[in-house]
PDB file of C-alpha atoms in Angstrom:
ATOM      1  CA  MET A 976      30.162 -22.774   9.535  1.00 33.00           C
ATOM      2  CA  GLU A 977      27.717 -25.713   9.962  1.00 44.00           C
ATOM      3  CA  GLY A 978      24.747 -23.899   8.405  1.00 43.00           C
ATOM      4  CA  THR A 979      21.854 -21.767   9.588  1.00 46.00           C
ATOM      5  CA  ILE A 980      21.290 -22.939  13.188  1.00 44.00           C
ATOM      6  CA  ARG A 981      19.688 -22.023  16.385  1.00 48.00           C
ATOM      7  CA  GLU A 982      21.342 -24.402  18.980  1.00 51.00           C
ATOM      8  CA  PRO A 983      19.021 -27.089  20.338  1.00 52.00           C
ATOM      9  CA  ASP A 984      18.492 -27.620  24.019  1.00 52.00           C
ATOM     10  CA  THR A 985      20.460 -30.769  25.070  1.00 59.00           C
ATOM     11  CA  SER A 986      17.187 -32.509  25.892  1.00 82.00           C
ATOM     12  CA  SER A 987      15.301 -31.534  22.740  1.00 91.00           C
ATOM     13  CA  VAL A 988      13.126 -33.802  20.673  1.00 96.00           C
ATOM     14  CA  VAL A 989      14.913 -33.622  17.296  1.00 96.00           C
ATOM     15  CA  VAL A 990      13.056 -34.419  14.073  1.00 96.00           C
ATOM     16  CA  GLY A 991      14.251 -34.395  10.461  1.00 92.00           C
ATOM     17  CA  VAL A 992      12.039 -32.552   7.826  1.00 91.00           C
ATOM     18  CA  ASP A 993      12.440 -32.923   4.136  1.00 88.00           C
ATOM     19  CA  GLY A 994       9.097 -31.886   2.636  1.00 87.00           C
ATOM     20  CA  SER A 995       7.688 -35.438   2.293  1.00 86.00           C
ATOM     21  CA  GLN A 996       4.405 -36.501   3.813  1.00 88.00           C
ATOM     22  CA  SER A 997       6.226 -39.024   5.996  1.00 88.00           C
ATOM     23  CA  ALA A 998       8.428 -36.199   7.414  1.00 90.00           C
ATOM     24  CA  ARG A 999       5.389 -33.982   8.017  1.00 91.00           C
ATOM     25  CA  ASP A1000       3.705 -36.800   9.953  1.00 92.00           C
ATOM     26  CA  ALA A1001       6.886 -37.261  11.916  1.00 94.00           C
ATOM     27  CA  ALA A1002       7.119 -33.540  12.735  1.00 95.00           C
ATOM     28  CA  GLN A1003       3.480 -33.429  13.832  1.00 95.00           C
ATOM     29  CA  TRP A1004       3.937 -36.464  16.052  1.00 96.00           C
ATOM     30  CA  ALA A1005       7.240 -35.111  17.399  1.00 97.00           C
ATOM     31  CA  SER A1006       5.687 -31.809  18.309  1.00 97.00           C
ATOM     32  CA  ALA A1007       2.981 -33.548  20.361  1.00 95.00           C
ATOM     33  CA  GLU A1008       5.629 -35.707  22.005  1.00 95.00           C
ATOM     34  CA  ALA A1009       7.819 -32.605  22.873  1.00 96.00           C
ATOM     35  CA  ALA A1010       4.738 -30.772  24.304  1.00 95.00           C
ATOM     36  CA  ARG A1011       3.839 -33.965  26.360  1.00 94.00           C
ATOM     37  CA  ARG A1012       7.441 -34.199  27.814  1.00 92.00           C
ATOM     38  CA  GLY A1013       7.740 -30.392  28.312  1.00 93.00           C
ATOM     39  CA  ARG A1014      10.871 -30.348  26.086  1.00 94.00           C
ATOM     40  CA  PRO A1015      11.837 -28.136  23.190  1.00 95.00           C
ATOM     41  CA  LEU A1016      11.428 -29.313  19.576  1.00 96.00           C
ATOM     42  CA  HIS A1017      14.344 -28.957  17.157  1.00 96.00           C
ATOM     43  CA  LEU A1018      13.692 -29.154  13.454  1.00 96.00           C
ATOM     44  CA  VAL A1019      16.536 -30.221  11.152  1.00 95.00           C
ATOM     45  CA  HIS A1020      16.671 -30.016   7.379  1.00 93.00           C
ATOM     46  CA  ALA A1021      19.980 -31.463   5.985  1.00 90.00           C
ATOM     47  CA  LEU A1022      21.102 -31.678   2.371  1.00 82.00           C
ATOM     48  CA  ASP A1023      24.794 -32.568   2.558  1.00 74.00           C
ATOM     49  CA  THR A1024      25.835 -29.656   0.313  1.00 71.00           C
ATOM     50  CA  ASP A1025      29.277 -29.924   1.729  1.00 65.00           C
ATOM     51  CA  GLY A1026      29.634 -33.462   0.476  1.00 58.00           C
ATOM     52  CA  ARG A1027      28.424 -32.575  -2.990  1.00 60.00           C
ATOM     53  CA  ALA A1028      30.317 -29.295  -3.249  1.00 55.00           C
ATOM     54  CA  PHE A1029      32.126 -30.372  -6.437  1.00 59.00           C
ATOM     55  CA  HIS A1030      28.808 -31.201  -8.086  1.00 65.00           C
ATOM     56  CA  LEU A1031      26.839 -28.083  -7.202  1.00 65.00           C
ATOM     57  CA  SER A1032      27.293 -24.479  -8.331  1.00 75.00           C
ATOM     58  CA  ALA A1033      27.092 -21.647  -5.847  1.00 75.00           C
ATOM     59  CA  ALA A1034      23.748 -20.740  -7.315  1.00 80.00           C
ATOM     60  CA  SER A1035      22.393 -24.246  -6.795  1.00 78.00           C
ATOM     61  CA  VAL A1036      23.654 -24.259  -3.214  1.00 74.00           C
ATOM     62  CA  GLU A1037      21.905 -20.933  -2.568  1.00 80.00           C
ATOM     63  CA  ARG A1038      18.632 -22.268  -4.104  1.00 85.00           C
ATOM     64  CA  VAL A1039      18.505 -25.333  -1.920  1.00 80.00           C
ATOM     65  CA  ARG A1040      19.545 -23.323   1.092  1.00 84.00           C
ATOM     66  CA  ARG A1041      16.670 -20.832   0.445  1.00 89.00           C
ATOM     67  CA  ALA A1042      14.215 -23.760  -0.143  1.00 90.00           C
ATOM     68  CA  GLY A1043      15.326 -25.556   3.044  1.00 89.00           C
ATOM     69  CA  SER A1044      15.049 -22.394   5.085  1.00 91.00           C
ATOM     70  CA  GLU A1045      11.488 -21.847   3.753  1.00 94.00           C
ATOM     71  CA  LEU A1046      10.507 -25.402   4.613  1.00 94.00           C
ATOM     72  CA  LEU A1047      11.822 -25.001   8.165  1.00 95.00           C
ATOM     73  CA  GLU A1048       9.991 -21.754   8.565  1.00 95.00           C
ATOM     74  CA  GLU A1049       6.804 -23.145   7.178  1.00 96.00           C
ATOM     75  CA  THR A1050       7.025 -26.321   9.419  1.00 96.00           C
ATOM     76  CA  ALA A1051       7.788 -24.304  12.485  1.00 96.00           C
ATOM     77  CA  GLY A1052       4.835 -21.935  11.859  1.00 96.00           C
ATOM     78  CA  ALA A1053       2.443 -24.877  11.423  1.00 96.00           C
ATOM     79  CA  ILE A1054       3.623 -26.474  14.728  1.00 97.00           C
ATOM     80  CA  ALA A1055       3.429 -23.077  16.547  1.00 95.00           C
ATOM     81  CA  ALA A1056      -0.172 -22.724  15.443  1.00 96.00           C
ATOM     82  CA  GLU A1057      -1.012 -26.135  17.019  1.00 95.00           C
ATOM     83  CA  HIS A1058       1.317 -26.006  20.022  1.00 96.00           C
ATOM     84  CA  PRO A1059       1.807 -22.224  20.832  1.00 96.00           C
ATOM     85  CA  GLU A1060       3.427 -23.098  24.117  1.00 95.00           C
ATOM     86  CA  LEU A1061       6.179 -25.210  22.548  1.00 96.00           C
ATOM     87  CA  HIS A1062       9.652 -23.831  22.178  1.00 94.00           C
ATOM     88  CA  VAL A1063      10.763 -24.547  18.648  1.00 95.00           C
ATOM     89  CA  THR A1064      14.301 -24.172  17.129  1.00 95.00           C
ATOM     90  CA  THR A1065      15.365 -24.848  13.540  1.00 95.00           C
ATOM     91  CA  GLU A1066      18.555 -25.865  11.767  1.00 94.00           C
ATOM     92  CA  PHE A1067      19.559 -25.959   8.190  1.00 92.00           C
ATOM     93  CA  SER A1068      22.619 -28.331   7.985  1.00 90.00           C
ATOM     94  CA  ARG A1069      25.128 -28.638   5.181  1.00 86.00           C
ATOM     95  CA  ARG A1070      26.022 -32.091   6.469  1.00 87.00           C
ATOM     96  CA  ASP A1071      24.516 -35.485   5.620  1.00 88.00           C
ATOM     97  CA  PRO A1072      21.151 -36.069   7.284  1.00 89.00           C
ATOM     98  CA  VAL A1073      22.313 -38.893   9.587  1.00 90.00           C
ATOM     99  CA  THR A1074      25.243 -36.930  10.921  1.00 91.00           C
ATOM    100  CA  ALA A1075      23.143 -33.819  11.323  1.00 93.00           C
ATOM    101  CA  LEU A1076      20.463 -35.642  13.398  1.00 93.00           C
ATOM    102  CA  HIS A1077      23.000 -37.327  15.625  1.00 93.00           C
ATOM    103  CA  ARG A1078      24.859 -34.085  16.143  1.00 93.00           C
ATOM    104  CA  ALA A1079      21.695 -32.187  17.060  1.00 93.00           C
ATOM    105  CA  ALA A1080      20.563 -34.853  19.560  1.00 93.00           C
ATOM    106  CA  GLY A1081      23.893 -34.968  21.295  1.00 91.00           C
ATOM    107  CA  LEU A1082      23.893 -37.319  24.227  1.00 86.00           C
ATOM    108  CA  HIS A1083      20.499 -36.416  25.765  1.00 89.00           C
ATOM    109  CA  GLY A1084      18.116 -35.642  22.932  1.00 93.00           C
ATOM    110  CA  THR A1085      15.576 -37.916  21.321  1.00 95.00           C
ATOM    111  CA  ILE A1086      15.529 -38.337  17.468  1.00 96.00           C
ATOM    112  CA  VAL A1087      12.262 -38.717  15.594  1.00 96.00           C
ATOM    113  CA  VAL A1088      12.289 -40.021  11.933  1.00 93.00           C
ATOM    114  CA  GLY A1089       9.465 -40.632   9.566  1.00 90.00           C
ATOM    115  CA  ASN A1090       8.566 -43.922   7.814  1.00 81.00           C
ATOM    116  CA  ARG A1091       9.770 -43.259   4.380  1.00 68.00           C
ATOM    117  CA  GLY A1092       8.027 -44.676   1.350  1.00 45.00           C
ATOM    118  CA  LEU A1093       6.650 -43.777  -2.072  1.00 39.00           C
ATOM    119  CA  GLY A1094       3.453 -45.854  -2.093  1.00 41.00           C
ATOM    120  CA  GLY A1095       2.544 -49.504  -2.726  1.00 38.00           C
ATOM    121  CA  PHE A1096       4.819 -52.035  -1.003  1.00 37.00           C
ATOM    122  CA  ASN A1097       7.544 -49.378  -0.546  1.00 39.00           C
ATOM    123  CA  SER A1098       5.266 -47.438   1.828  1.00 39.00           C
ATOM    124  CA  LEU A1099       5.919 -50.220   4.381  1.00 39.00           C
ATOM    125  CA  MET A1100       9.677 -49.726   4.256  1.00 43.00           C
ATOM    126  CA  LEU A1101      11.825 -47.426   6.278  1.00 55.00           C
ATOM    127  CA  GLY A1102      14.253 -45.366   4.223  1.00 66.00           C
ATOM    128  CA  SER A1103      18.037 -45.594   4.400  1.00 77.00           C
ATOM    129  CA  VAL A1104      18.331 -42.343   6.402  1.00 81.00           C
ATOM    130  CA  GLY A1105      15.982 -43.681   9.072  1.00 83.00           C
ATOM    131  CA  LEU A1106      17.751 -47.017   9.169  1.00 84.00           C
ATOM    132  CA  ARG A1107      21.307 -45.549   9.544  1.00 85.00           C
ATOM    133  CA  THR A1108      20.109 -42.958  12.080  1.00 89.00           C
ATOM    134  CA  ALA A1109      18.583 -45.728  14.203  1.00 87.00           C
ATOM    135  CA  ALA A1110      21.572 -48.129  13.849  1.00 85.00           C
ATOM    136  CA  GLY A1111      24.223 -45.580  14.815  1.00 85.00           C
ATOM    137  CA  ALA A1112      22.356 -43.613  17.501  1.00 86.00           C
ATOM    138  CA  ARG A1113      23.611 -43.253  21.168  1.00 88.00           C
ATOM    139  CA  THR A1114      20.236 -41.724  22.227  1.00 91.00           C
ATOM    140  CA  PRO A1115      16.632 -42.920  21.732  1.00 93.00           C
ATOM    141  CA  VAL A1116      15.286 -42.928  18.197  1.00 94.00           C
ATOM    142  CA  ILE A1117      11.576 -43.005  17.441  1.00 95.00           C
ATOM    143  CA  VAL A1118      10.356 -44.348  14.030  1.00 94.00           C
ATOM    144  CA  VAL A1119       6.841 -42.930  13.402  1.00 94.00           C
ATOM    145  CA  ARG A1120       4.510 -45.512  12.071  1.00 91.00           C
ATOM    146  CA  GLY A1121       0.801 -46.310  12.208  1.00 87.00           C
ATOM    147  CA  VAL A1122      -0.411 -42.828  13.139  1.00 85.00           C
ATOM    148  CA  GLU A1123      -2.891 -42.421  10.254  1.00 78.00           C
ATOM    149  CA  ASN A1124      -6.075 -43.059  12.108  1.00 69.00           C
ATOM    150  CA  GLY A1125      -5.150 -41.029  15.199  1.00 69.00           C
ATOM    151  CA  ALA A1126      -6.893 -43.415  17.601  1.00 74.00           C
ATOM    152  CA  GLU A1127      -5.240 -44.008  20.937  1.00 87.00           C
ATOM    153  CA  ALA A1128      -4.970 -47.409  22.602  1.00 91.00           C
ATOM    154  CA  GLY A1129      -3.960 -46.164  26.047  1.00 96.00           C
ATOM    155  CA  VAL A1130      -1.148 -48.672  26.202  1.00 98.00           C
ATOM    156  CA  VAL A1131       2.654 -48.411  25.964  1.00 98.00           C
ATOM    157  CA  LEU A1132       4.171 -51.785  24.905  1.00 98.00           C
ATOM    158  CA  ALA A1133       7.713 -52.651  25.995  1.00 97.00           C
ATOM    159  CA  ALA A1134       9.558 -55.670  24.491  1.00 96.00           C
ATOM    160  CA  VAL A1135      11.577 -57.448  27.193  1.00 93.00           C
ATOM    161  CA  ARG A1136      14.182 -59.980  26.168  1.00 87.00           C
ATOM    162  CA  ASP A1137      16.467 -60.329  29.215  1.00 86.00           C
ATOM    163  CA  GLU A1138      17.581 -58.505  32.367  1.00 86.00           C
ATOM    164  CA  LEU A1139      19.525 -55.917  30.296  1.00 85.00           C
ATOM    165  CA  ASN A1140      16.077 -54.519  29.282  1.00 90.00           C
ATOM    166  CA  LEU A1141      15.409 -53.083  32.803  1.00 92.00           C
ATOM    167  CA  GLU A1142      16.384 -49.559  31.825  1.00 92.00           C
ATOM    168  CA  CYS A1143      14.313 -49.874  28.603  1.00 93.00           C
ATOM    169  CA  ALA A1144      11.301 -50.923  30.745  1.00 95.00           C
ATOM    170  CA  ARG A1145      11.861 -47.884  32.967  1.00 95.00           C
ATOM    171  CA  TYR A1146      11.829 -45.603  29.961  1.00 94.00           C
ATOM    172  CA  ALA A1147       8.715 -47.178  28.768  1.00 96.00           C
ATOM    173  CA  ALA A1148       7.061 -46.705  32.149  1.00 97.00           C
ATOM    174  CA  ARG A1149       7.929 -42.980  32.064  1.00 95.00           C
ATOM    175  CA  GLU A1150       6.370 -42.736  28.599  1.00 95.00           C
ATOM    176  CA  ALA A1151       3.220 -44.512  29.857  1.00 97.00           C
ATOM    177  CA  GLU A1152       2.910 -42.158  32.747  1.00 96.00           C
ATOM    178  CA  LEU A1153       3.280 -39.164  30.408  1.00 94.00           C
ATOM    179  CA  ARG A1154       0.425 -40.514  28.253  1.00 95.00           C
ATOM    180  CA  LYS A1155      -1.686 -41.529  31.276  1.00 96.00           C
ATOM    181  CA  ALA A1156      -1.580 -44.992  29.758  1.00 97.00           C
ATOM    182  CA  SER A1157      -0.960 -48.533  31.043  1.00 98.00           C
ATOM    183  CA  LEU A1158       2.326 -50.413  30.455  1.00 98.00           C
ATOM    184  CA  ARG A1159       2.500 -53.894  28.924  1.00 98.00           C
ATOM    185  CA  LEU A1160       5.745 -55.779  29.284  1.00 98.00           C
ATOM    186  CA  LEU A1161       5.917 -58.566  26.735  1.00 97.00           C
ATOM    187  CA  HIS A1162       8.505 -61.255  26.402  1.00 95.00           C
ATOM    188  CA  VAL A1163       8.346 -63.561  23.371  1.00 92.00           C
ATOM    189  CA  TRP A1164      10.307 -66.773  23.781  1.00 84.00           C
ATOM    190  CA  ASN A1165      11.548 -68.578  20.680  1.00 78.00           C
ATOM    191  CA  ALA A1166      12.134 -72.206  21.760  1.00 64.00           C
ATOM    192  CA  VAL A1167      14.002 -73.095  18.611  1.00 61.00           C
ATOM    193  CA  GLN A1168      16.422 -70.180  18.913  1.00 56.00           C
ATOM    194  CA  SER A1169      16.946 -70.758  22.684  1.00 50.00           C
ATOM    195  CA  VAL A1170      17.815 -74.347  22.267  1.00 47.00           C
ATOM    196  CA  GLY A1171      20.330 -73.479  19.616  1.00 48.00           C
ATOM    197  CA  ASN A1172      21.867 -70.723  21.548  1.00 51.00           C
ATOM    198  CA  VAL A1173      22.585 -72.765  24.610  1.00 49.00           C
ATOM    199  CA  VAL A1174      23.210 -76.167  22.884  1.00 46.00           C
ATOM    200  CA  SER A1175      20.590 -77.540  25.218  1.00 48.00           C
ATOM    201  CA  MET A1176      18.662 -80.835  25.187  1.00 49.00           C
ATOM    202  CA  LEU A1177      14.933 -80.595  24.588  1.00 49.00           C
ATOM    203  CA  ASP A1178      14.381 -81.771  28.199  1.00 54.00           C
ATOM    204  CA  ASN A1179      15.611 -78.429  29.382  1.00 64.00           C
ATOM    205  CA  ILE A1180      13.248 -76.264  27.373  1.00 63.00           C
ATOM    206  CA  GLU A1181      10.747 -75.762  30.249  1.00 67.00           C
ATOM    207  CA  GLU A1182      13.576 -74.850  32.553  1.00 71.00           C
ATOM    208  CA  ILE A1183      14.753 -72.294  30.030  1.00 68.00           C
ATOM    209  CA  ALA A1184      11.276 -70.858  29.698  1.00 69.00           C
ATOM    210  CA  ASP A1185      10.837 -70.588  33.524  1.00 76.00           C
ATOM    211  CA  GLY A1186      14.075 -68.608  33.598  1.00 79.00           C
ATOM    212  CA  TYR A1187      12.721 -66.055  31.037  1.00 80.00           C
ATOM    213  CA  VAL A1188       9.421 -65.780  32.854  1.00 87.00           C
ATOM    214  CA  GLU A1189      11.156 -65.229  36.163  1.00 91.00           C
ATOM    215  CA  THR A1190      13.229 -62.401  34.687  1.00 92.00           C
ATOM    216  CA  LEU A1191      10.074 -60.836  33.265  1.00 94.00           C
ATOM    217  CA  LYS A1192       8.414 -61.030  36.695  1.00 95.00           C
ATOM    218  CA  VAL A1193      11.428 -59.435  38.457  1.00 95.00           C
ATOM    219  CA  ILE A1194      11.401 -56.494  35.908  1.00 96.00           C
ATOM    220  CA  ALA A1195       7.643 -56.111  36.291  1.00 97.00           C
ATOM    221  CA  GLU A1196       8.077 -56.057  40.145  1.00 97.00           C
ATOM    222  CA  GLU A1197      10.784 -53.474  39.875  1.00 96.00           C
ATOM    223  CA  ILE A1198       8.736 -51.167  37.692  1.00 97.00           C
ATOM    224  CA  ARG A1199       5.604 -51.497  39.913  1.00 97.00           C
ATOM    225  CA  GLY A1200       7.769 -50.519  42.845  1.00 97.00           C
ATOM    226  CA  GLU A1201       9.087 -47.479  41.208  1.00 97.00           C
ATOM    227  CA  TYR A1202       5.865 -46.486  39.538  1.00 97.00           C
ATOM    228  CA  PRO A1203       3.154 -47.415  41.998  1.00 96.00           C
ATOM    229  CA  GLY A1204       0.472 -45.437  40.255  1.00 96.00           C
ATOM    230  CA  LEU A1205       1.039 -47.227  36.949  1.00 98.00           C
ATOM    231  CA  THR A1206      -0.907 -50.211  35.773  1.00 98.00           C
ATOM    232  CA  VAL A1207       1.694 -52.792  34.653  1.00 98.00           C
ATOM    233  CA  ARG A1208       0.831 -56.075  32.803  1.00 97.00           C
ATOM    234  CA  ALA A1209       3.484 -58.656  32.159  1.00 97.00           C
ATOM    235  CA  ASP A1210       2.981 -61.425  29.518  1.00 96.00           C
ATOM    236  CA  ALA A1211       5.200 -64.109  28.200  1.00 92.00           C
ATOM    237  CA  GLU A1212       4.490 -65.865  24.924  1.00 90.00           C
ATOM    238  CA  LYS A1213       6.100 -68.671  23.110  1.00 87.00           C
ATOM    239  CA  SER A1214       6.411 -68.399  19.257  1.00 89.00           C
ATOM    240  CA  ILE A1215       8.748 -69.257  16.411  1.00 87.00           C
ATOM    241  CA  SER A1216       8.361 -65.644  15.269  1.00 91.00           C
ATOM    242  CA  VAL A1217       9.290 -63.008  17.948  1.00 92.00           C
ATOM    243  CA  ALA A1218       8.863 -60.195  15.500  1.00 93.00           C
ATOM    244  CA  GLY A1219       5.451 -61.619  14.421  1.00 95.00           C
ATOM    245  CA  VAL A1220       4.045 -61.574  17.918  1.00 96.00           C
ATOM    246  CA  LEU A1221       5.337 -58.012  18.624  1.00 96.00           C
ATOM    247  CA  VAL A1222       3.944 -56.746  15.286  1.00 96.00           C
ATOM    248  CA  GLU A1223       0.510 -58.158  16.278  1.00 96.00           C
ATOM    249  CA  ALA A1224       0.752 -56.660  19.733  1.00 97.00           C
ATOM    250  CA  SER A1225       1.549 -53.250  18.315  1.00 97.00           C
ATOM    251  CA  HIS A1226      -1.992 -53.185  16.844  1.00 94.00           C
ATOM    252  CA  HIS A1227      -3.102 -52.447  20.377  1.00 95.00           C
ATOM    253  CA  ALA A1228      -0.418 -49.928  21.490  1.00 97.00           C
ATOM    254  CA  ASP A1229       0.386 -46.254  21.169  1.00 96.00           C
ATOM    255  CA  LEU A1230       4.056 -46.795  21.339  1.00 97.00           C
ATOM    256  CA  LEU A1231       6.446 -49.837  21.246  1.00 97.00           C
ATOM    257  CA  VAL A1232       9.566 -49.417  23.194  1.00 97.00           C
ATOM    258  CA  MET A1233      12.427 -51.922  22.677  1.00 93.00           C
ATOM    259  CA  GLY A1234      16.133 -52.206  23.112  1.00 87.00           C
ATOM    260  CA  GLY A1235      17.962 -51.042  19.867  1.00 72.00           C
ATOM    261  CA  ARG A1236      20.002 -54.227  19.367  1.00 60.00           C
ATOM    262  CA  ARG A1237      22.623 -53.932  16.599  1.00 56.00           C
ATOM    263  CA  SER A1238      24.654 -56.208  14.361  1.00 52.00           C
ATOM    264  CA  PRO A1239      28.166 -55.254  13.119  1.00 50.00           C
ATOM    265  CA  GLY A1240      27.187 -55.064   9.442  1.00 48.00           C
ATOM    266  CA  TYR A1241      29.650 -54.656   6.500  1.00 42.00           C
ATOM    267  CA  ILE A1242      29.686 -50.873   6.403  1.00 42.00           C
ATOM    268  CA  GLY A1243      29.024 -49.931  10.047  1.00 47.00           C
ATOM    269  CA  PRO A1244      26.349 -50.772  12.580  1.00 57.00           C
ATOM    270  CA  SER A1245      23.003 -52.160  11.421  1.00 65.00           C
ATOM    271  CA  LEU A1246      19.854 -53.124  13.220  1.00 80.00           C
ATOM    272  CA  GLY A1247      19.296 -56.753  14.426  1.00 83.00           C
ATOM    273  CA  HIS A1248      16.750 -58.660  12.441  1.00 86.00           C
ATOM    274  CA  ILE A1249      13.914 -58.469  15.013  1.00 89.00           C
ATOM    275  CA  THR A1250      14.407 -54.672  15.451  1.00 89.00           C
ATOM    276  CA  HIS A1251      14.671 -54.396  11.641  1.00 87.00           C
ATOM    277  CA  SER A1252      11.263 -56.133  11.214  1.00 90.00           C
ATOM    278  CA  LEU A1253       9.565 -53.970  13.812  1.00 92.00           C
ATOM    279  CA  VAL A1254      10.695 -50.601  12.398  1.00 90.00           C
ATOM    280  CA  HIS A1255       9.361 -51.725   9.050  1.00 89.00           C
ATOM    281  CA  HIS A1256       6.031 -53.367  10.033  1.00 92.00           C
ATOM    282  CA  SER A1257       4.956 -52.177  13.447  1.00 95.00           C
ATOM    283  CA  HIS A1258       1.413 -50.704  13.595  1.00 94.00           C
ATOM    284  CA  CYS A1259       2.454 -47.911  16.053  1.00 95.00           C
ATOM    285  CA  PRO A1260       5.528 -45.737  16.491  1.00 96.00           C
ATOM    286  CA  VAL A1261       8.690 -47.625  17.591  1.00 96.00           C
ATOM    287  CA  LEU A1262      11.111 -46.158  20.184  1.00 96.00           C
ATOM    288  CA  LEU A1263      14.556 -47.851  20.039  1.00 94.00           C
ATOM    289  CA  PHE A1264      16.380 -47.438  23.400  1.00 90.00           C
ATOM    290  CA  PRO A1265      20.142 -47.908  23.456  1.00 83.00           C
ATOM    291  CA  ARG A1266      21.101 -50.934  25.600  1.00 66.00           C
ATOM    292  CA  HIS A1267      23.535 -49.928  28.353  1.00 55.00           C
ATOM    293  CA  GLY A1268      23.319 -53.097  30.307  1.00 45.00           C
ATOM    294  CA  GLN A1269      21.944 -52.702  33.814  1.00 45.00           C
ATOM    295  CA  GLU A1270      21.640 -55.676  36.195  1.00 45.00           C
ATOM    296  CA  LEU A1271      18.464 -56.415  38.222  1.00 49.00           C
ATOM    297  CA  ARG A1272      18.378 -56.290  41.869  1.00 50.00           C
ATOM    298  CA  ARG A1273      16.954 -59.735  42.528  1.00 47.00           C
ATOM    299  CA  LYS A1274      15.294 -60.481  45.919  1.00 46.00           C
ATOM    300  CA  PRO A1275      16.755 -63.333  47.954  1.00 41.00           C
TER     301      PRO A1275
END
């Protein structure tokens, strides 16, 4: 038996809760997101008691199970008081948190994790559970950051790198519509990196830049055609720090949507360095969208 569980809907917003302030903030944000989308909310508390069976007595397992169930009940009650129309399910899992969150989300759910930290510099850093959840996910993962002041900017920001980000831009457009916000598509071009990647001469830099701008324009045109009521702004900037520009832009956004690029890593998938920087330092929640690779329909 997996644990105490009420099965989530396949399109649930799934959030991990562990009693920390970070997790409480994530659960509160996730409940508003689920209500906005008209989706169920699924609360997961996972302690990996199966993995530590040799180190825990039956009495200890029962204590943590009871404490976890109480935490889930308390969290669900607080959410119900704020969003009485929201359908909330709960799960106490005996698996490790990352596996439990991925399993609960399935192929169509959205996972929400908090920004883990204990104060000081560490409060800026995402915990290992959040990192591993984001790196290994096959569905969107949202890292909740920068929600302390509660102010809304009325903007969803989408980071656009290349034509494979079309589906990511579509997802950002849907999020903007749900929030009655505008959409800003932002491409940041790193000249040094681009020259190195294509082994190009400096004379070709402007040509490379023009190609990126053209791709951004095509994506913007596609989104405007599909979402005619949405205000879409497309910007291209040149910088030696892609992450730095995106972090600064996140000051003026309610949500940053970007493709969840991954690196192989030594012990499984890990986030690319730009993605890694954003989930640690963004000033708004970051939604990582799995890149599935969809080509643009360019006009002749």
